[in-house]
Short mmCIF file of C-alpha atoms and ligand atoms in Angstrom, two decimals:
data_model
loop_
_atom_site.label_atom_id
_atom_site.label_comp_id
_atom_site.label_asym_id
_atom_site.label_seq_id
_atom_site.Cartn_x
_atom_site.Cartn_y
_atom_site.Cartn_z
CA UNK A 1 107.98 123.21 99.45
CA UNK A 2 107.44 122.48 95.74
CA UNK A 3 109.94 119.72 94.92
CA UNK A 4 108.34 118.15 92.02
CA UNK A 5 107.99 119.67 88.36
CA UNK A 6 106.28 118.72 85.54
CA UNK A 7 104.99 115.14 84.90
CA UNK A 8 106.18 114.23 88.13
CA UNK A 9 110.03 115.11 87.69
CA UNK A 10 111.96 115.71 90.39
CA UNK A 11 114.97 117.03 88.75
CA UNK A 12 116.37 114.36 86.04
CA UNK A 13 114.44 111.45 88.33
CA UNK A 14 111.18 110.12 88.42
CA UNK A 15 108.87 110.54 85.18
CA UNK A 16 106.65 108.18 83.34
CA UNK A 17 108.36 105.84 81.07
CA UNK A 18 105.15 103.64 80.16
CA UNK A 19 103.08 102.64 76.88
CA UNK A 20 100.62 105.19 75.62
CA UNK A 21 97.89 103.18 76.77
CA UNK A 22 98.97 102.62 80.35
CA UNK A 23 99.90 106.68 80.26
CA UNK A 24 95.97 107.35 79.66
CA UNK A 25 94.89 105.35 82.87
CA UNK A 26 97.77 107.28 84.79
CA UNK A 27 96.55 110.44 83.51
CA UNK A 28 92.75 109.76 84.86
CA UNK A 29 94.49 108.79 87.82
CA UNK A 30 96.34 112.06 88.50
CA UNK A 31 93.25 113.82 87.52
CA UNK A 32 91.30 112.48 90.27
CA UNK A 33 94.33 112.89 92.89
CA UNK A 34 94.32 116.32 92.04
CA UNK A 35 90.90 116.51 92.12
CA UNK A 36 90.26 115.46 95.80
CA UNK A 37 93.61 116.36 97.09
CA UNK A 38 92.39 119.37 98.73
CA UNK A 39 88.73 119.14 98.76
CA UNK A 40 87.26 120.03 102.14
CA UNK A 41 85.10 116.67 102.41
CA UNK A 42 87.66 114.27 101.39
CA UNK A 43 89.87 115.31 103.48
CA UNK A 44 87.30 115.60 106.52
CA UNK A 45 86.82 111.97 105.58
CA UNK A 46 90.35 111.18 105.92
CA UNK A 47 90.78 112.72 109.08
CA UNK A 48 88.07 110.97 110.49
CA UNK A 49 89.85 107.55 109.48
CA UNK A 50 92.79 108.62 110.72
CA UNK A 51 91.68 109.44 113.94
CA UNK A 52 89.09 106.67 114.81
CA UNK A 53 90.05 103.97 112.69
CA UNK A 54 94.46 104.49 112.52
CA UNK A 55 94.72 105.98 115.69
CA UNK A 56 96.35 109.11 114.67
CA UNK A 57 98.12 111.68 115.49
CA UNK A 58 100.80 108.86 116.26
CA UNK A 59 102.78 110.26 119.63
CA UNK A 60 106.02 111.68 119.37
CA UNK A 61 107.78 110.02 122.26
CA UNK A 62 110.82 111.54 124.22
CA UNK A 63 113.15 108.16 124.66
CA UNK A 64 114.71 109.40 127.58
CA UNK A 65 116.21 106.22 128.87
CA UNK A 66 117.58 105.42 125.19
CA UNK A 67 119.15 109.11 125.02
CA UNK A 68 120.86 108.57 128.22
CA UNK A 69 122.38 105.29 127.60
CA UNK A 70 123.79 107.21 124.30
CA UNK A 71 125.00 110.64 125.51
CA UNK A 72 124.54 113.55 123.04
CA UNK A 73 121.78 114.36 121.29
CA UNK A 74 117.73 113.94 122.79
CA UNK A 75 116.27 111.35 120.88
CA UNK A 76 112.51 111.28 119.84
CA UNK A 77 110.53 108.64 118.31
CA UNK A 78 107.79 108.95 115.93
CA UNK A 79 105.36 106.13 116.76
CA UNK A 80 104.15 104.76 113.70
CA UNK A 81 104.59 101.48 115.12
CA UNK A 82 101.39 102.33 117.38
CA UNK A 83 99.16 102.41 114.03
CA UNK A 84 96.55 99.80 113.23
CA UNK A 85 97.87 96.92 111.50
CA UNK A 86 101.58 98.23 112.95
CA UNK A 87 102.96 100.50 110.29
CA UNK A 88 102.98 103.39 108.11
CA UNK A 89 101.55 101.78 105.47
CA UNK A 90 97.73 102.06 106.69
CA UNK A 91 98.39 105.86 106.22
CA UNK A 92 98.32 105.15 102.33
CA UNK A 93 96.08 102.49 101.98
CA UNK A 94 93.36 104.59 103.73
CA UNK A 95 94.14 107.51 101.52
CA UNK A 96 94.36 105.77 98.43
CA UNK A 97 91.08 103.69 98.95
CA UNK A 98 89.24 107.31 99.51
CA UNK A 99 90.47 108.18 96.07
CA UNK A 100 89.11 104.83 94.45
CA UNK A 101 85.88 105.36 96.14
CA UNK A 102 85.48 108.90 94.97
CA UNK A 103 86.51 107.42 91.56
CA UNK A 104 83.63 105.00 91.91
CA UNK A 105 86.03 102.02 91.65
CA UNK A 106 85.50 98.84 93.83
CA UNK A 107 88.00 96.64 92.44
CA UNK A 108 91.35 97.12 94.03
CA UNK A 109 94.45 95.14 93.07
CA UNK A 110 98.22 95.60 94.80
CA UNK A 111 101.42 94.04 94.46
CA UNK A 112 103.50 92.63 97.57
CA UNK A 113 106.73 91.45 98.56
CA UNK A 114 107.03 90.65 101.85
CA UNK A 115 103.12 91.12 102.36
CA UNK A 116 102.99 93.97 104.57
CA UNK A 117 101.61 96.16 102.16
CA UNK A 118 99.19 93.09 101.08
CA UNK A 119 97.99 93.21 104.42
CA UNK A 120 97.17 96.76 104.47
CA UNK A 121 95.52 96.62 100.87
CA UNK A 122 93.26 93.60 102.37
CA UNK A 123 92.51 95.76 105.77
CA UNK A 124 91.60 99.09 103.60
CA UNK A 125 89.40 96.90 101.16
CA UNK A 126 87.70 95.03 104.04
CA UNK A 127 87.13 98.71 105.72
CA UNK A 128 85.37 100.02 102.50
CA UNK A 129 84.00 97.03 101.06
CA UNK A 130 86.10 96.75 98.11
CA UNK A 131 87.09 93.54 96.10
CA UNK A 132 90.68 92.69 96.64
CA UNK A 133 93.47 91.31 94.51
CA UNK A 134 96.94 90.69 95.55
CA UNK A 135 99.91 89.62 93.05
CA UNK A 136 102.49 88.19 94.93
CA UNK A 137 105.75 86.22 93.99
CA UNK A 138 105.24 82.53 94.19
CA UNK A 139 108.65 82.35 96.26
CA UNK A 140 107.30 85.24 98.39
CA UNK A 141 104.21 83.32 99.23
CA UNK A 142 106.07 80.35 100.06
CA UNK A 143 108.61 82.51 102.60
CA UNK A 144 105.43 84.59 104.13
CA UNK A 145 102.89 81.93 104.35
CA UNK A 146 101.39 83.68 107.59
CA UNK A 147 100.54 87.44 105.81
CA UNK A 148 99.00 85.38 102.73
CA UNK A 149 96.94 83.80 105.67
CA UNK A 150 96.49 87.45 106.93
CA UNK A 151 95.34 88.80 103.57
CA UNK A 152 92.99 86.13 102.46
CA UNK A 153 91.09 86.20 105.94
CA UNK A 154 90.74 89.84 105.34
CA UNK A 155 89.00 88.76 102.39
CA UNK A 156 91.46 89.20 99.41
CA UNK A 157 92.49 87.04 96.57
CA UNK A 158 96.15 86.37 96.48
CA UNK A 159 97.50 85.40 92.99
CA UNK A 160 100.60 83.46 93.01
CA UNK A 161 103.24 85.17 89.92
CA UNK A 162 105.38 82.26 88.84
CA UNK A 163 107.25 84.21 85.94
CA UNK A 164 110.93 85.31 86.50
CA UNK A 165 112.49 85.31 90.42
CA UNK A 166 109.12 85.11 91.36
CA UNK A 167 109.24 88.22 93.81
CA UNK A 168 108.53 91.67 94.00
CA UNK A 169 109.49 92.73 90.67
CA UNK A 170 107.45 90.30 88.87
CA UNK A 171 104.19 91.00 90.96
CA UNK A 172 104.66 94.66 90.32
CA UNK A 173 104.52 93.49 86.17
CA UNK A 174 101.50 91.47 86.87
CA UNK A 175 99.79 94.25 88.60
CA UNK A 176 100.73 96.67 85.88
CA UNK A 177 99.09 94.13 83.33
CA UNK A 178 96.18 93.38 85.18
CA UNK A 179 95.50 97.32 85.38
CA UNK A 180 95.84 97.81 81.84
CA UNK A 181 93.56 94.88 81.02
CA UNK A 182 90.85 96.31 83.58
CA UNK A 183 91.36 99.90 84.17
CA UNK A 184 87.80 100.96 83.70
CA UNK A 185 86.87 99.21 87.00
CA UNK A 186 90.39 98.90 88.69
CA UNK A 187 92.29 100.77 90.88
CA UNK A 188 96.11 99.98 91.47
CA UNK A 189 97.13 100.85 94.72
CA UNK A 190 101.09 100.96 94.72
CA UNK A 191 102.78 100.69 98.03
CA UNK A 192 105.48 102.77 98.57
CA UNK A 193 106.54 106.38 96.80
CA UNK A 194 108.06 104.45 93.49
CA UNK A 195 106.24 103.74 90.22
CA UNK A 196 105.75 106.04 87.00
CA UNK A 197 103.97 109.56 88.15
CA UNK A 198 101.43 110.22 89.74
CA UNK A 199 102.31 107.08 92.04
CA UNK A 200 105.27 108.74 94.18
CA UNK A 201 103.26 111.84 94.46
CA UNK A 202 100.16 110.59 95.95
CA UNK A 203 101.95 108.12 98.25
CA UNK A 204 104.39 111.14 99.38
CA UNK A 205 100.72 113.17 99.75
CA UNK A 206 99.33 110.57 102.10
CA UNK A 207 102.41 109.48 104.14
CA UNK A 208 103.20 113.39 104.81
CA UNK A 209 101.08 113.21 107.66
CA UNK A 210 103.78 111.86 109.39
CA UNK A 211 106.20 114.70 108.87
CA UNK A 212 103.29 117.29 109.55
CA UNK A 213 102.50 115.85 112.78
CA UNK A 214 106.29 115.46 113.93
CA UNK A 215 106.77 119.13 112.89
CA UNK A 216 104.06 120.34 115.13
CA UNK A 217 104.71 117.83 118.16
CA UNK A 218 108.17 118.88 118.19
CA UNK A 219 107.40 122.55 118.17
CA UNK A 220 105.26 121.67 121.17
CA UNK A 221 107.62 119.69 122.95
CA UNK A 222 110.79 121.23 122.55
CA UNK A 223 109.86 124.66 120.70
CA UNK A 224 112.43 124.39 118.07
CA UNK A 225 112.96 122.24 115.16
CA UNK A 226 114.99 118.98 115.24
CA UNK A 227 118.64 118.99 114.18
CA UNK A 228 117.98 115.62 112.14
CA UNK A 229 115.39 113.52 111.32
CA UNK A 230 116.06 109.90 110.36
CA UNK A 231 114.12 107.29 108.31
CA UNK A 232 114.90 103.98 106.66
CA UNK A 233 114.54 103.74 103.11
CA UNK A 234 112.95 100.85 100.84
CA UNK A 235 111.06 102.32 98.28
CA UNK A 236 111.20 105.64 100.53
CA UNK A 237 107.51 106.04 101.61
CA UNK A 238 107.91 106.61 105.10
CA UNK A 239 111.24 108.64 104.85
CA UNK A 240 109.72 111.05 102.36
CA UNK A 241 106.58 111.25 104.58
CA UNK A 242 108.73 112.33 107.24
CA UNK A 243 110.90 114.63 105.43
CA UNK A 244 108.98 116.40 102.98
CA UNK A 245 107.55 118.64 105.33
CA UNK A 246 110.75 119.40 106.66
CA UNK A 247 111.87 120.03 103.19
CA UNK A 248 111.88 124.08 103.33
CA UNK A 249 113.31 124.00 106.97
CA UNK A 250 117.30 124.28 105.68
CA UNK A 251 118.72 123.78 108.90
CA UNK A 252 117.00 120.29 109.53
CA UNK A 253 119.04 117.69 108.17
CA UNK A 254 117.84 114.71 106.66
CA UNK A 255 119.16 111.19 106.97
CA UNK A 256 117.46 108.19 105.03
CA UNK A 257 119.13 104.56 106.03
CA UNK A 258 119.53 101.78 103.84
CA UNK A 259 120.13 98.36 104.36
CA UNK A 260 123.86 97.48 103.93
CA UNK A 261 122.82 93.97 104.49
CA UNK A 262 125.96 91.63 104.82
CA UNK A 263 128.20 94.67 104.30
CA UNK A 264 128.18 96.97 100.89
CA UNK A 265 131.37 95.53 99.73
CA UNK A 266 130.00 92.00 99.76
CA UNK A 267 127.23 92.97 97.20
CA UNK A 268 124.81 91.03 99.51
CA UNK A 269 122.70 94.40 100.24
CA UNK A 270 119.56 96.81 98.86
CA UNK A 271 121.22 100.23 98.88
CA UNK A 272 120.73 101.70 95.51
CA UNK A 273 121.16 105.55 96.52
CA UNK A 274 124.70 104.24 98.17
CA UNK A 275 125.75 102.03 95.09
CA UNK A 276 123.28 102.42 92.46
CA UNK A 277 123.35 104.61 89.13
CA UNK A 278 120.39 106.45 87.75
CA UNK A 279 118.48 104.21 85.63
CA UNK A 280 115.00 103.23 84.57
CA UNK A 281 113.25 100.54 86.50
CA UNK A 282 108.94 99.84 86.52
CA UNK A 283 108.38 103.11 84.63
CA UNK A 284 110.27 105.68 86.25
CA UNK A 285 114.00 106.99 86.45
CA UNK A 286 115.84 106.56 89.95
CA UNK A 287 118.91 105.46 91.43
CA UNK A 288 118.92 101.60 90.39
CA UNK A 289 121.16 98.48 91.69
CA UNK A 290 122.46 97.51 88.27
CA UNK A 291 124.91 95.57 86.37
CA UNK A 292 126.78 96.73 83.58
CA UNK A 293 124.24 96.49 80.81
CA UNK A 294 121.74 97.85 83.38
CA UNK A 295 119.80 95.03 84.21
CA UNK A 296 118.73 95.18 88.09
CA UNK A 297 120.84 93.25 90.13
CA UNK A 298 119.68 90.64 93.10
CA UNK A 299 118.77 92.52 96.16
CA UNK A 300 119.15 91.44 99.80
CA UNK A 301 118.62 92.44 103.55
CA UNK A 302 117.49 91.01 106.68
CA UNK A 303 114.42 93.41 106.56
CA UNK A 304 112.07 92.28 103.85
CA UNK A 305 110.31 95.40 103.48
CA UNK A 306 113.52 97.07 102.59
CA UNK A 307 114.55 94.77 99.88
CA UNK A 308 113.70 96.54 96.24
CA UNK A 309 116.51 97.40 93.78
CA UNK A 310 115.62 100.88 93.10
CA UNK A 311 114.13 104.07 95.42
CA UNK A 312 111.62 106.51 94.90
CA UNK A 313 112.58 109.62 92.30
CA UNK A 314 112.08 112.23 95.16
CA UNK A 315 114.90 110.63 97.41
CA UNK A 316 116.94 110.13 94.24
CA UNK A 317 116.65 114.05 93.56
CA UNK A 318 117.30 114.75 97.46
CA UNK A 319 120.50 112.66 96.98
CA UNK A 320 121.67 114.12 93.63
CA UNK A 321 120.93 117.77 95.13
CA UNK A 322 122.62 116.97 98.61
CA UNK A 323 119.31 117.97 100.36
CA UNK A 324 119.69 114.72 102.44
CA UNK A 325 122.08 112.21 103.25
CA UNK A 326 121.68 108.57 102.78
CA UNK A 327 123.61 105.98 104.82
CA UNK A 328 123.78 102.54 105.47
CA UNK A 329 123.61 100.04 108.16
CA UNK A 330 124.12 96.65 108.30
CA UNK A 331 121.82 93.47 109.25
CA UNK A 332 124.11 93.28 112.28
CA UNK A 333 123.94 96.93 113.36
CA UNK A 334 120.24 96.74 112.68
CA UNK A 335 119.81 93.69 114.84
CA UNK A 336 121.61 95.23 117.66
CA UNK A 337 119.49 98.51 117.42
CA UNK A 338 116.47 96.00 117.59
CA UNK A 339 117.54 94.65 120.82
CA UNK A 340 118.82 97.99 122.43
CA UNK A 341 115.39 99.57 121.79
CA UNK A 342 113.61 96.60 123.01
CA UNK A 343 115.49 96.52 126.40
CA UNK A 344 116.06 100.14 127.20
CA UNK A 345 112.77 101.54 125.89
CA UNK A 346 110.23 98.60 125.97
CA UNK A 347 109.80 99.16 122.24
CA UNK A 348 110.20 96.25 119.92
CA UNK A 349 110.57 97.98 116.48
CA UNK A 350 110.12 96.25 113.07
CA UNK A 351 113.58 95.17 111.63
CA UNK A 352 113.17 97.89 108.82
CA UNK A 353 112.78 100.53 111.57
CA UNK A 354 115.75 99.24 113.41
CA UNK A 355 117.63 100.29 110.64
CA UNK A 356 116.86 104.32 111.43
CA UNK A 357 117.36 103.81 115.10
CA UNK A 358 121.10 102.08 114.38
CA UNK A 359 121.77 105.53 112.64
CA UNK A 360 120.17 107.37 115.84
CA UNK A 361 123.15 105.28 117.73
CA UNK A 362 125.66 105.75 115.60
CA UNK A 363 124.96 109.79 115.48
CA UNK A 364 123.94 110.49 118.77
CA UNK A 365 126.94 110.64 120.78
CA UNK A 366 128.61 112.76 118.41
CA UNK A 367 125.79 115.46 118.95
CA UNK A 368 125.35 117.82 121.93
CA UNK A 369 122.34 117.74 124.38
CA UNK A 370 120.84 120.59 122.72
CA UNK A 371 120.67 118.68 119.35
CA UNK A 372 117.29 116.82 118.76
CA UNK A 373 116.67 113.79 116.60
CA UNK A 374 113.62 112.48 115.32
CA UNK A 375 113.62 108.88 114.28
CA UNK A 376 110.86 107.45 112.38
CA UNK A 377 109.73 104.40 113.89
CA UNK A 378 107.87 102.90 110.66
CA UNK A 379 106.48 99.71 112.17
CA UNK A 380 106.28 97.10 115.06
CA UNK A 381 108.58 94.29 115.42
CA UNK A 382 105.70 91.80 116.31
CA UNK A 383 105.96 90.35 112.69
CA UNK A 384 109.79 89.81 113.08
CA UNK A 385 109.88 88.08 116.59
CA UNK A 386 110.10 84.55 114.86
CA UNK A 387 112.63 85.57 112.33
CA UNK A 388 114.95 86.86 114.98
CA UNK A 389 114.06 83.90 117.57
CA UNK A 390 115.03 81.23 114.91
CA UNK A 391 118.76 83.38 114.20
CA UNK A 392 119.15 83.46 117.90
CA UNK A 393 118.66 79.73 117.90
CA UNK A 394 120.71 78.96 115.00
CA UNK A 395 123.78 81.51 116.35
CA UNK A 396 123.61 79.37 119.76
CA UNK A 397 123.47 75.97 118.10
CA UNK A 398 126.55 77.13 115.97
CA UNK A 399 128.57 77.98 119.01
CA UNK A 400 127.39 74.81 121.18
CA UNK A 401 128.63 72.75 117.77
CA UNK A 402 132.04 74.29 117.91
C1 PLP B 501 107.11 98.41 103.98
C2 PLP B 501 107.86 98.86 105.50
C3 PLP B 501 109.20 99.84 105.23
C4 PLP B 501 109.59 100.11 103.95
O1 PLP B 501 108.64 100.59 102.85
P1 PLP B 501 109.01 102.44 102.68
O2 PLP B 501 108.35 102.68 101.46
O3 PLP B 501 110.45 102.57 102.23
O4 PLP B 501 108.71 103.34 103.81
C5 PLP B 501 109.70 100.11 106.08
N1 PLP B 501 109.16 99.91 107.42
C6 PLP B 501 108.20 98.77 107.64
C7 PLP B 501 107.71 99.00 108.93
C8 PLP B 501 107.46 98.32 106.49
O5 PLP B 501 106.50 97.90 106.73
#
């Protein structure tokens, strides 16, 4: 089960490539994490919030109609979309907020791109009475006005970052600068299984509840382990949370799904595990979408939450070692899956999660009824209804205008 080595290296990936000042702060965080992660009282409190606030365990739902429609494998859906705030992100922020509380810290900062992690962080801060500051690129603030309103409603202060491309990368840089300036009384709540050690280990730890539950649930419901587990990969937190508890089950195939956007050949995608090369980003080593001189390339996906040029170090290692397979699904395929799941199961998935569903749609017919697939439904699609509505309207207008 131990896939991580010294100082957070997963094979050649991960690590912590930061200034000595920041390293001191990260070492302090690691000490606190190691001290509390197996602490009885800490975990009792975590279980309490999981159950009474988040609504865990999330169901593992047998999608009978979808399975029948596709033919082949039985498809089960891990319902992270039913969590409070509508996605898996709450698992991580509740865990980290409890850690900050144990460290005696009352000021929390976070970065956000699409706004989903910002909203989750603001939620946890409201719950625990913590001061909350969210860094967000000016361009993202413009695109995600409703999420900015949600964060402010929850009591957070949203700071607009106006450097560079004014998106997620710059927001991460600003959050690290804030941490360095204020580390004595500030906790940086990172939103995915990325960043320098110990962040990937911390986020995986708190997201592993997904895979632990799913493993137990499938054994209860099917009396055996699944043939495949499938999840979408942005930074990689929902996927590693599902995958890691199955790591030692060598017969369980793991498939991570990256966004192929308009197509891998177009350059308009966010698929570093498919087309990136090992490199450094935000203080850790991973597969990165980069140009000839190693600068991160612009990314694109229909799903804002998958739009990142790098990926978690543990996924980078799983890819290099062959333990997991990483495929890519286009916007169009994700949209088809978005509609299909809505129509045959009455479940509107997040566009991010629709990528994982799309992979199950491709794979299931080639398998037998003895095979079982678990798809992680990382979030619900309410947040995406407006976006898809506008796309459908635009497509109709284009057809009418022809
Ligand atoms: C943020 C988000 C993702 C992508 O993040 P990971 O760290 O890769 O899990 C996926 N699905 C939903 C619903 C999200 O909000």
